[in-house]
Coordinates of C-alpha atoms in Angstrom, one line a residue:
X1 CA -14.2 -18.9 4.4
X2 CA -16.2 -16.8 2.5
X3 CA -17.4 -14.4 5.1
X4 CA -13.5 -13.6 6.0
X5 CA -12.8 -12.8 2.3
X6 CA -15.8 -10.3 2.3
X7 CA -14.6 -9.0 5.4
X8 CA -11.4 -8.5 3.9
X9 CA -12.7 -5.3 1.6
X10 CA -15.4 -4.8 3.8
X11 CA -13.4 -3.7 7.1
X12 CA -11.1 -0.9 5.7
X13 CA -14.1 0.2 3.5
X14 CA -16.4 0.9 6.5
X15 CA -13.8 2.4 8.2
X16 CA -12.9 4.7 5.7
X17 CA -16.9 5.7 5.2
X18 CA -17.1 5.8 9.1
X19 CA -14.5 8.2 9.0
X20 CA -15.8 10.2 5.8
X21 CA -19.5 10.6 7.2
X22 CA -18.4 11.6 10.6
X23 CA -18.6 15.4 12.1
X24 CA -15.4 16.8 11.7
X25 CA -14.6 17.5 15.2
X26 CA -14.8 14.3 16.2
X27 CA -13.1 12.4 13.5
X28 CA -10.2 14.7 13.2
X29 CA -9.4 13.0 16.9
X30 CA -10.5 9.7 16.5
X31 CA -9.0 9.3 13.0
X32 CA -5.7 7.6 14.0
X33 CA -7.3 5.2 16.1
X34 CA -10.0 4.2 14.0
X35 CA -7.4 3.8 11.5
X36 CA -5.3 1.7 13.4
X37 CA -8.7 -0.6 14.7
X38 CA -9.4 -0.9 11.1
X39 CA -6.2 -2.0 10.0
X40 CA -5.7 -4.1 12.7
X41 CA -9.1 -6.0 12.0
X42 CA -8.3 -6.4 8.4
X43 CA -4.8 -7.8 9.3
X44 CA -6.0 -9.9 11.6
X45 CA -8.6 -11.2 8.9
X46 CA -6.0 -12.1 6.8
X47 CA -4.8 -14.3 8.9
X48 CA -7.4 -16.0 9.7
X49 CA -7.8 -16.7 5.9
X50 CA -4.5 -17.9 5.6
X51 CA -4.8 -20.2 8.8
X52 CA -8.2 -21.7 6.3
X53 CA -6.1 -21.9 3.8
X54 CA -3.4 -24.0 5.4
X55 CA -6.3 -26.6 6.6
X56 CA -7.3 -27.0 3.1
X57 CA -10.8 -24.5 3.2
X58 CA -11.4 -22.9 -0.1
X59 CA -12.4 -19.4 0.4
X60 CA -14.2 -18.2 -2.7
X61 CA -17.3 -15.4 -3.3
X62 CA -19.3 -16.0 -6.6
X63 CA -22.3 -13.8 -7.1
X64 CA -24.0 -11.8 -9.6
X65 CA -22.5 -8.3 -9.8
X66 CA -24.2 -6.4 -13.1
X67 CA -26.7 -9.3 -14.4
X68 CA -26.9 -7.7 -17.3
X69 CA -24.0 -7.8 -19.1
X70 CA -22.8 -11.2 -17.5
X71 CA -20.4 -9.3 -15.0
X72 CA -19.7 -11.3 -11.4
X73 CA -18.1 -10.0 -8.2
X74 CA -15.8 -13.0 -8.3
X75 CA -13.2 -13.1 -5.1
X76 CA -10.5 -15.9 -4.3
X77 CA -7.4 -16.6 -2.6
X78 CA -4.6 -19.1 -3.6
X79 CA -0.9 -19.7 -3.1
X80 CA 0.0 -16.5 -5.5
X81 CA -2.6 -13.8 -3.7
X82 CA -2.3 -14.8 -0.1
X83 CA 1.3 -13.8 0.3
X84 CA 0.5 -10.6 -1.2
X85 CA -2.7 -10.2 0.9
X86 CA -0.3 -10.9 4.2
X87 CA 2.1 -8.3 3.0
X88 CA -0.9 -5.9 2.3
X89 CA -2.5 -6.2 5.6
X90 CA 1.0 -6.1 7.6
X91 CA 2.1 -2.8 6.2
X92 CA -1.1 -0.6 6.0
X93 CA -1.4 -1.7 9.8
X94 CA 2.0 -0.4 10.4
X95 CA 1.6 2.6 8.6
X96 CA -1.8 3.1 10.5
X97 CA 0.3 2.6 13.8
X98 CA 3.4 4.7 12.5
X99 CA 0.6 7.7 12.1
X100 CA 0.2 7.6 15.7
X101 CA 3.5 8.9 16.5
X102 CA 3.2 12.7 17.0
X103 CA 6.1 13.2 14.8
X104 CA 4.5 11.5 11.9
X105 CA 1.1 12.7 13.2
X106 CA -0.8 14.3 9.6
X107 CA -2.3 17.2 9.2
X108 CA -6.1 16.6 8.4
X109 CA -5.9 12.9 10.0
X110 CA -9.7 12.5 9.0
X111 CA -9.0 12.5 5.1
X112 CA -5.8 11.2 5.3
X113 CA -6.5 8.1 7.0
X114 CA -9.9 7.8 5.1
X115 CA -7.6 7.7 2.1
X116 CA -5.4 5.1 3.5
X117 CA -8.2 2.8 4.5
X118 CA -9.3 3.2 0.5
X119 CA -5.9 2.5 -0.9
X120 CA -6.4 -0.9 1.1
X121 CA -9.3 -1.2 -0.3
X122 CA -8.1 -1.4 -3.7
X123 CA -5.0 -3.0 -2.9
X124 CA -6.7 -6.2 -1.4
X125 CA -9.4 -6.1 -4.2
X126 CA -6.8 -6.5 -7.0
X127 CA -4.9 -9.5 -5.1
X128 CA -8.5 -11.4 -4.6
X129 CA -10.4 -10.3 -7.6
X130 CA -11.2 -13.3 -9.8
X131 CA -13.1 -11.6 -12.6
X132 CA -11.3 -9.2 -15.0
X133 CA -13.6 -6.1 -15.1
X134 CA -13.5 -6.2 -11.3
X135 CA -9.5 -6.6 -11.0
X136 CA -9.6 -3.5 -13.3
X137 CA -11.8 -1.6 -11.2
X138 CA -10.0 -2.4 -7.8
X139 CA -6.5 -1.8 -9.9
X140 CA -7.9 1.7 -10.5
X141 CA -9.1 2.5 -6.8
X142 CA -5.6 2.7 -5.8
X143 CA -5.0 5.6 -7.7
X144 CA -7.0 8.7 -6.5
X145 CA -6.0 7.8 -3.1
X146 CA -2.4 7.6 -3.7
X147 CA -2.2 10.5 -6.1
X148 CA -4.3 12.6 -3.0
X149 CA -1.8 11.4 -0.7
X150 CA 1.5 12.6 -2.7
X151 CA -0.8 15.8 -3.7
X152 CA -1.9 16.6 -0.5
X153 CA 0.1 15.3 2.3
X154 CA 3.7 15.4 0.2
X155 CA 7.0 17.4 0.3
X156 CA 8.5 19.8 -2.2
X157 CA 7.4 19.3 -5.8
X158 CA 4.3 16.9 -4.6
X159 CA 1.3 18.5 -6.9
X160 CA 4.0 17.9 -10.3
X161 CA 5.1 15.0 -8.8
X162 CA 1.5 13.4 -8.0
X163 CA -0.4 14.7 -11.6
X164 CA 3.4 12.5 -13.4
X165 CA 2.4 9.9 -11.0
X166 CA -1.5 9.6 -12.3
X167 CA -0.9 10.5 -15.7
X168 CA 1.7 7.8 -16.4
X169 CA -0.8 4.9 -14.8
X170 CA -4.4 6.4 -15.5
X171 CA -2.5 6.1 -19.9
X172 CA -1.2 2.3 -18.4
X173 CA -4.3 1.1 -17.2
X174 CA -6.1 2.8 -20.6
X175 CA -4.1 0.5 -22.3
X176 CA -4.6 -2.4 -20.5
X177 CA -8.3 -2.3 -20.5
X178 CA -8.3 -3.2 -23.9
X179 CA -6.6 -6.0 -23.8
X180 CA -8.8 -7.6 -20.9
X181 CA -11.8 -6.3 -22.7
X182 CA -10.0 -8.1 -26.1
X183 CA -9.7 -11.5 -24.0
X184 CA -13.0 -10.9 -22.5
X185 CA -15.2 -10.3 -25.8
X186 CA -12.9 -13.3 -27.2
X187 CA -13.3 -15.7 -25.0
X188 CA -16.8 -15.1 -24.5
X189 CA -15.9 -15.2 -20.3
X190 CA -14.2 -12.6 -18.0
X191 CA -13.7 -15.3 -15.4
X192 CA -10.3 -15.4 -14.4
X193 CA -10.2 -18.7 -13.1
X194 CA -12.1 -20.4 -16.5
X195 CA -9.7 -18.3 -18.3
X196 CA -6.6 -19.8 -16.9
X197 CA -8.0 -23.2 -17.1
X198 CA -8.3 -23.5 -20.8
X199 CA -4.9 -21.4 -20.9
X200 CA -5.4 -19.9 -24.3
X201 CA -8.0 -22.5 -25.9
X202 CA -10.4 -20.7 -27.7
X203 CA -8.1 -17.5 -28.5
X204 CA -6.4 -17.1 -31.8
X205 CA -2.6 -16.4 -32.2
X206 CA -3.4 -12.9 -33.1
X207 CA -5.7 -12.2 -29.8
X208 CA -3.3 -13.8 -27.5
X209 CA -0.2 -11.6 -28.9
X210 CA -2.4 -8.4 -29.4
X211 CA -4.2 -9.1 -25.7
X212 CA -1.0 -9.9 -23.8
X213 CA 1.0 -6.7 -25.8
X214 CA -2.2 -4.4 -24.1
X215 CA -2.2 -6.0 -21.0
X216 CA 1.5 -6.4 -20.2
X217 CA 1.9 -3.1 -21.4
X218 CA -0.1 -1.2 -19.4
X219 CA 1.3 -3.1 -16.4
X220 CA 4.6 -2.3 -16.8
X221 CA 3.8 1.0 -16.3
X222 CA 3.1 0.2 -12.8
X223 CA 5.9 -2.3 -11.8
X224 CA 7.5 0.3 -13.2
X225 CA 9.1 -1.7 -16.3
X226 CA 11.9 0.4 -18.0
X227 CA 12.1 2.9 -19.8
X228 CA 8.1 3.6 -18.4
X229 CA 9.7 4.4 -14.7
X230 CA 10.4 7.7 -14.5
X231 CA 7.2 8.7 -12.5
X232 CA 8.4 6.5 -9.7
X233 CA 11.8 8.3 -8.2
X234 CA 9.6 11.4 -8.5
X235 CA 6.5 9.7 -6.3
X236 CA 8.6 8.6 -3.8
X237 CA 10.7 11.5 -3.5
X238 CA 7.6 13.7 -3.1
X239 CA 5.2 11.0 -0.9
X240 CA 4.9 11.2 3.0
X241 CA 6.6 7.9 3.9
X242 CA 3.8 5.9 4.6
X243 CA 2.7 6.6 1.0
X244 CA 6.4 5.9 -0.2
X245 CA 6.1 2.5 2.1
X246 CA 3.0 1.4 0.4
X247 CA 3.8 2.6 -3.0
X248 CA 6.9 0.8 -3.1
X249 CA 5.5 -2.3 -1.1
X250 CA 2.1 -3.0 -2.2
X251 CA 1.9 -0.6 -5.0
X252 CA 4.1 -1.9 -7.4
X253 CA 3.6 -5.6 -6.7
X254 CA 0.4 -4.7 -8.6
X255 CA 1.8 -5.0 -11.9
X256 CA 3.9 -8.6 -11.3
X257 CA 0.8 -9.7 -9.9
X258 CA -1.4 -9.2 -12.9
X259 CA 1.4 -10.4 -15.4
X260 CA 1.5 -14.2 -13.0
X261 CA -2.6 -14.3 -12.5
X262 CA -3.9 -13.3 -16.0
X263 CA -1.6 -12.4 -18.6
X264 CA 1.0 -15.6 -18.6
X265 CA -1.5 -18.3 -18.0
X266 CA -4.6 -16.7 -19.8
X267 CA -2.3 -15.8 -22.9
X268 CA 0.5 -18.4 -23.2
X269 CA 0.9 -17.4 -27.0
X270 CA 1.3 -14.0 -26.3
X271 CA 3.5 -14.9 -23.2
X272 CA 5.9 -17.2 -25.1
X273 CA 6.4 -14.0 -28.0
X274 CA 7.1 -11.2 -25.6
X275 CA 8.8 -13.3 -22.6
X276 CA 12.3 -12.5 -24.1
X277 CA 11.3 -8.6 -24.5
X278 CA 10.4 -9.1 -21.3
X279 CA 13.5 -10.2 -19.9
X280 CA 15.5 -8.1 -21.9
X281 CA 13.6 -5.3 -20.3
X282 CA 13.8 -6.3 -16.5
X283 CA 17.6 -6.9 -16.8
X284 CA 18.2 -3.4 -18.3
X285 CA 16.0 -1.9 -15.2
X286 CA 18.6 -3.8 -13.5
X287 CA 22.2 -2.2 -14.8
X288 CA 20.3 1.1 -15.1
X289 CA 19.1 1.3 -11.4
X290 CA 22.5 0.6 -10.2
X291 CA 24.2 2.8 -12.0
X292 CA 21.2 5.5 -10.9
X293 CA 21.7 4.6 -7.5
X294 CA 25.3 5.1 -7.7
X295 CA 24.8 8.5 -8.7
X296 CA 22.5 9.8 -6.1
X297 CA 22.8 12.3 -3.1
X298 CA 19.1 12.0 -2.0
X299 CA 18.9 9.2 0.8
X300 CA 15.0 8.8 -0.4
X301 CA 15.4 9.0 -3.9
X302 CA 18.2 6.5 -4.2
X303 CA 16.0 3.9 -2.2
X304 CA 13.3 4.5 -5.1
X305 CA 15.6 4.0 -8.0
X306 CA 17.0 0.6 -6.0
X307 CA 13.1 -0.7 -6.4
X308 CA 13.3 -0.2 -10.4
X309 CA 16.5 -2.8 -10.2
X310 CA 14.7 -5.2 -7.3
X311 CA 11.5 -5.2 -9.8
X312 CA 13.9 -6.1 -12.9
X313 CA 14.6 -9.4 -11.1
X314 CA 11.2 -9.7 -10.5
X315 CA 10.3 -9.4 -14.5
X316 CA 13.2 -11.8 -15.0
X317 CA 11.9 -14.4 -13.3
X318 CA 8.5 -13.7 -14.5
X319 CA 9.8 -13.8 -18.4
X320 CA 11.5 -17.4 -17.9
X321 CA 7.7 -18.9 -18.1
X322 CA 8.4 -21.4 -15.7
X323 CA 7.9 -22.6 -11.9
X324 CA 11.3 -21.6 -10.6
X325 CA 10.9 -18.5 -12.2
X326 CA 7.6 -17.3 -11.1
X327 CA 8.2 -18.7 -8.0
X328 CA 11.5 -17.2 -7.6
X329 CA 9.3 -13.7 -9.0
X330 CA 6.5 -14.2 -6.1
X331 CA 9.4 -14.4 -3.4
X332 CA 11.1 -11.5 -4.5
X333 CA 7.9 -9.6 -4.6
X334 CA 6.9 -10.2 -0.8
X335 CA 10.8 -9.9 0.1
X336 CA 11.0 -6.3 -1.9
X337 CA 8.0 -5.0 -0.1
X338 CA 9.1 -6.0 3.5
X339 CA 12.6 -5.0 3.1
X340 CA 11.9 -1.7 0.7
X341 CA 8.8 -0.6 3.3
X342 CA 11.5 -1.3 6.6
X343 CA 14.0 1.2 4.6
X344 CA 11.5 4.0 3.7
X345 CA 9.9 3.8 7.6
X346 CA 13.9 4.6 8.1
X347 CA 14.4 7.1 5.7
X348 CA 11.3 8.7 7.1
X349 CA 12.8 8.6 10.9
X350 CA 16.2 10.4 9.4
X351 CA 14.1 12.7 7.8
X352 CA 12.4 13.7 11.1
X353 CA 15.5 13.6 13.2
X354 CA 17.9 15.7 10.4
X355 CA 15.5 17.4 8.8
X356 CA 16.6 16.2 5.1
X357 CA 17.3 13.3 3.5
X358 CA 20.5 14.9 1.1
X359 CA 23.4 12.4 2.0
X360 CA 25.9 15.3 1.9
X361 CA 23.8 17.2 4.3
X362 CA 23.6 14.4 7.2
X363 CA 27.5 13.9 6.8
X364 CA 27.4 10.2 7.8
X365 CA 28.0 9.4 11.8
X366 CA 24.6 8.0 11.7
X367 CA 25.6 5.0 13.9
X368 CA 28.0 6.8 16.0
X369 CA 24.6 9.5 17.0
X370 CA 22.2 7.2 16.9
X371 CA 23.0 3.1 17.6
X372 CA 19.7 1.4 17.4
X373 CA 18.6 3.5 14.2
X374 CA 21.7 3.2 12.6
X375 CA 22.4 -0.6 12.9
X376 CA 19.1 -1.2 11.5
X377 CA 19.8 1.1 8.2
X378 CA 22.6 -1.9 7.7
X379 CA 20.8 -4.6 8.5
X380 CA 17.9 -3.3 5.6
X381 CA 20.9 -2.4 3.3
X382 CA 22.0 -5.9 3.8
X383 CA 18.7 -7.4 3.3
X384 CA 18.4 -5.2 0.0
X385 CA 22.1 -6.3 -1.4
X386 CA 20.7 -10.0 -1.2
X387 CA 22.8 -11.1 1.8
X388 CA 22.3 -14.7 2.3
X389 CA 20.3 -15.8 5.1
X390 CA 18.2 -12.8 4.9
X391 CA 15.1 -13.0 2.6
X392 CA 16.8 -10.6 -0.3
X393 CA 18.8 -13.4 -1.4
X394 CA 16.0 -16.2 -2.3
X395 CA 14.1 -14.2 -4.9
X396 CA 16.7 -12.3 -7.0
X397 CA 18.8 -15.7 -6.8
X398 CA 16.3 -18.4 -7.8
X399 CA 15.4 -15.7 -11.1
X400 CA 18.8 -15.8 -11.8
X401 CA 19.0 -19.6 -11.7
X402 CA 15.9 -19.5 -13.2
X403 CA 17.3 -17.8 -16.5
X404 CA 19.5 -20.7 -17.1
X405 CA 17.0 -22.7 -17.9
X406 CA 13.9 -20.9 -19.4
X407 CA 10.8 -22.6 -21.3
X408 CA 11.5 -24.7 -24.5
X409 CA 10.4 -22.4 -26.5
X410 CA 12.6 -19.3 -25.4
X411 CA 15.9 -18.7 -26.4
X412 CA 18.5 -20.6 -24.1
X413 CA 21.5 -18.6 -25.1
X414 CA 19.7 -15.3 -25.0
X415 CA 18.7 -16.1 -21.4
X416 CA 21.9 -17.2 -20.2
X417 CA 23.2 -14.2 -21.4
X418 CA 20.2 -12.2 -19.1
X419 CA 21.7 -14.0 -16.4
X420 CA 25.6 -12.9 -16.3
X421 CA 24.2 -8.9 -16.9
X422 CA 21.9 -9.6 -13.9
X423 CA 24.9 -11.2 -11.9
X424 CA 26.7 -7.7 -12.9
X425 CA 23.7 -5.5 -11.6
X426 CA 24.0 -7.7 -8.4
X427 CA 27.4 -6.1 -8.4
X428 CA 26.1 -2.8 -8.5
X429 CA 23.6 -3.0 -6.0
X430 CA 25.7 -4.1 -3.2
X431 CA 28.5 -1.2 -4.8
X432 CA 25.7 1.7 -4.0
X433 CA 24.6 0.7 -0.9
X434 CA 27.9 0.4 0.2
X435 CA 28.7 3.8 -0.8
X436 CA 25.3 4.5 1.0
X437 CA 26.3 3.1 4.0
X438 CA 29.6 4.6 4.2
X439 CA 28.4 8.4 3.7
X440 CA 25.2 8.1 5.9
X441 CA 26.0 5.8 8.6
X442 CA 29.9 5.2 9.2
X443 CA 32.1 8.0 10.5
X444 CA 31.9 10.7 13.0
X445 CA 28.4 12.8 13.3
X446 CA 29.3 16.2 11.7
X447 CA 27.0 17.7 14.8
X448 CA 27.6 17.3 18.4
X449 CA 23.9 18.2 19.2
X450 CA 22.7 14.8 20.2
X451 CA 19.8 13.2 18.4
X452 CA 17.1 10.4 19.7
X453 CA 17.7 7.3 18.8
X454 CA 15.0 4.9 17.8
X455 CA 11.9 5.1 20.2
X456 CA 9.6 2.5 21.4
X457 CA 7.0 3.2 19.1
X458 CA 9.4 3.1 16.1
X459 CA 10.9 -0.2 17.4
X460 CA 7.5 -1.9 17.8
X461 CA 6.6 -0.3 13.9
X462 CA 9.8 -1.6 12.2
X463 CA 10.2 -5.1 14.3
X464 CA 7.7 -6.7 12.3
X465 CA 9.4 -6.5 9.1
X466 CA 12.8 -7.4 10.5
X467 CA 11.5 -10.3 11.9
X468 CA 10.2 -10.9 8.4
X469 CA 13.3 -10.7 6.4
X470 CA 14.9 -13.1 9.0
X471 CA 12.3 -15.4 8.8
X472 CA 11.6 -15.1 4.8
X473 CA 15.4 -15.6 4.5
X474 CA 16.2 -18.4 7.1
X475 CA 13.0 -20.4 6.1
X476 CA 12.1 -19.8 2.4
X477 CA 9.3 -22.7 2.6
X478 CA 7.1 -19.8 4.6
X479 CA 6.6 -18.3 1.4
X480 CA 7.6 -20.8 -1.6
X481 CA 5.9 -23.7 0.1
X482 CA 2.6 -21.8 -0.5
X483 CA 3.2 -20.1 -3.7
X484 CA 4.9 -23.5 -5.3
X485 CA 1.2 -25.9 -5.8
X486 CA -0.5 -22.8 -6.9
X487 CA 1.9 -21.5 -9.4
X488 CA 2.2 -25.0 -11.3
X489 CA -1.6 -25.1 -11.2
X490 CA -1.2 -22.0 -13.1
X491 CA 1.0 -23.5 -15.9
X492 CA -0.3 -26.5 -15.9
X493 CA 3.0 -28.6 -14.9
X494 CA 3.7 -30.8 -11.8

């Protein structure tokens, strides 16, 4: 329905002016709960769109936006976006109820949960814009408030950490502008959705290669694509966990997303010419993030460098140019966000209950001092290693299987050989969380001062998301069942 869809950006947005507008006595107090009721709303919004969805509705806003140069505030949902609007909704709602916790209570709750209620702003806007300009423009809302949030509300080394973090997308998105503004003054139409329907008709070879090179390569910068990822252990290191839980959850599906909606089925040229760079890419992201994780000693940072492996599988799949692959791409992207955002929420209760996040300082014993928290630090490190059954395994398996049988036009052999170097960097993933799990949570607790276990609120925070991954990996249909009809609508294949 159309009215949900505008209520979908409109919700967190009056929210965040509520807040913004308020007297500062008041809102400082009210912050967290209007934060929470906003969240809440806009979650529960979502799923009323998806419910319309599943009876066959079409939700879709059309209307003039700036008349004068032709631009439309164009807004959709389909298979690809909804998943990613769920996953959006469900964990700036947690975050919003995590906040409530005294321990994770913020300083200045007024600007920080305006900021929050922002960054869903601009999340949401770049999974349902239809129109190119304004998926750029929601694409770049995201990044004041995040870069505030690392700046302001971070640990040591935020401010450096937070001006890498905005220099290394605001150059990315630079880049990519040029290409949709290319395609745009090419095709005569910044309409996603007309776009994709003539899939490169109209475009010459030269503006389909140059327009996908721009716009590919200023996404990769946010996935983060190798070698452009060295802002992101640095981000997340520095971030308060919320902001590690939505930069590593929402954040970074960003630039998957805008690879599956506009750059592989607007430019199929282009696609077809860089696909194998592509995969050659996300497969290095692989190896490399396993061996980086392998060598870490910060609990926080080597969870960050695991997400530059999980998004390599992601690419893979993407770079195959088929429905497996994309589909296998859009799993692995809702199952990285739900499983990733469950292990920084932990990383951020060990960091409260130690005081550090340095594996040799917490001396393992994790399970042995604290049961409930610790057996759910496995059960996410299992999740993360891909153990069947559990929604880690669908995504990074189907992109494998994928890569054994790409698009005609991409180079079998080539892609077969992407697929044993992934099946190595499977290897190393379970290898360093392993090693994780045996210096943080096995053994005997180094101190005998006991430490609280998980609480109520955390339990009722992080169930969600465990439910989730069980769900997402007992019943893959939940999610491929949706993304499947629009993705082959996309590419034009039954």
């Amino acid at each position: 329905m159309n009215v949900l869809l505008v209520l979908l950006l409109a919700v967190p947005l009056a929210g965040a002016l509520v807040l913004l507008v308020s007297p500062r006595g008041w809102a400082q107090h009210r912050a967290l709960p209007v934060g929470l009721a906003a969240t809440a709303l806009t979650l529960l919004d979502a799923v009323a769109l998806a419910v319309h969805y599943a009876r066959g509705s079409r939700s879709d806003v059309d209307a003039a936006w700036i008349p004068a140069i032709g631009l439309r505030f164009h807004l959709g949902v389909d298979g690809i976006s909804l998943p990613l609007v769920l996953l959006t909704a469900l964990l700036t709602t947690l975050c919003a109820a995590y906040l409530l916790r005294s321990a994770a209570r913020p300083a200045r709750p007024q600007a920080f949960v305006a900021l929050l209620l922002l960054l869903e702003v601009g999340m949401l806007g770049t999974f349902v814009a239809l129109d190119l300009l304004l998926f750029f423009v929601a694409f770049e809302i995201v990044l004041v408030p995040m870069y505030a949030v690392i700046a302001g509300w971070g640990g040591a080394d935020r401010r450096p950490s937070a001006r890498q973090f905005i220099l290394y997308t605001l150059v990315g998105s630079g880049v990519m502008l040029v290409g949709l503004v290319l395609v745009g003054v090419a095709a005569g139409t910044l309409d996603m959705v007309v776009l994709a329907q003539r899939g490169g008709a109209g475009l010459s070879h030269t503006v389909q290669v140059v327009g996908f090179l721009a716009i590919a390569g200023g996404l990769a910068v946010k996935i983060p694509v190798w070698p452009l990822h060295s802002w992101l252990p640095d981000a997340h290191t520095a971030a308060p966990t919320v902001g590690s839980v939505l930069l590593a959850g929402v954040l970074l599906k960003m630039g998957t997303y805008g690879l599956v909606r506009i750059a592989v089925p607007i430019l199929p040229e282009g696609a077809a010419a860089f696909a194998p760079v592509l995969g050659v890419l996300g497969v290095v992201g692989i190896v490399y993030a396993g061996l980086a994780c392998l060598g870490q000693s910060n609990l926080k940072r080597l969870v960050a460098f695991s997400s530059i492996g999980h998004m390599g599988f992601v690419l893979l799949g993407i770079s195959t140019l088929t429905a497996v692959g994309i589909n296998a791409a859009l799993f692995a992207n809702i199952a990285h966000g739900v499983i990733t955002g469950l292990l920084f929420f932990l990383v951020g209760g060990i960091s409260e209950r130690y005081g550090s996040t340095d594996m040799g300082r917490l001396g393992g014993g994790l399970l042995a001092a604290t049961p409930r928290l610790g057996a759910l630090v496995v059960f996410g490190a299992v999740a993360s290693l891909g153990l069947p059954g559990l929604a880690g395994f669908w995504g990074e398996g189907l992109a494998v299987l994928a890569a054994f049988r790409p698009a005609a036009e991409l180079p079998g052999g080539l892609y077969v050989a992407l697929a044993a170097v992934a099946g190595v960097g499977m290897v190393l993933t379970a290898a360093y969380l392993l090693v994780m799990l045996r210096r943080v949570v096995y053994g005997v607790p180094r101190s005998s001062v006991p430490m609280p276990d998980m609480s109520r609120a955390e339990l009722l925070t992080w169930s969600p998301l465990v439910a989730a991954v069980l769900v997402a990996g007992l019943w893959p249909a939940v999610v491929l069942g949706v993304t499947d009809g629009a993705v082959r609508a996309l590419l034009g294949v039954r």
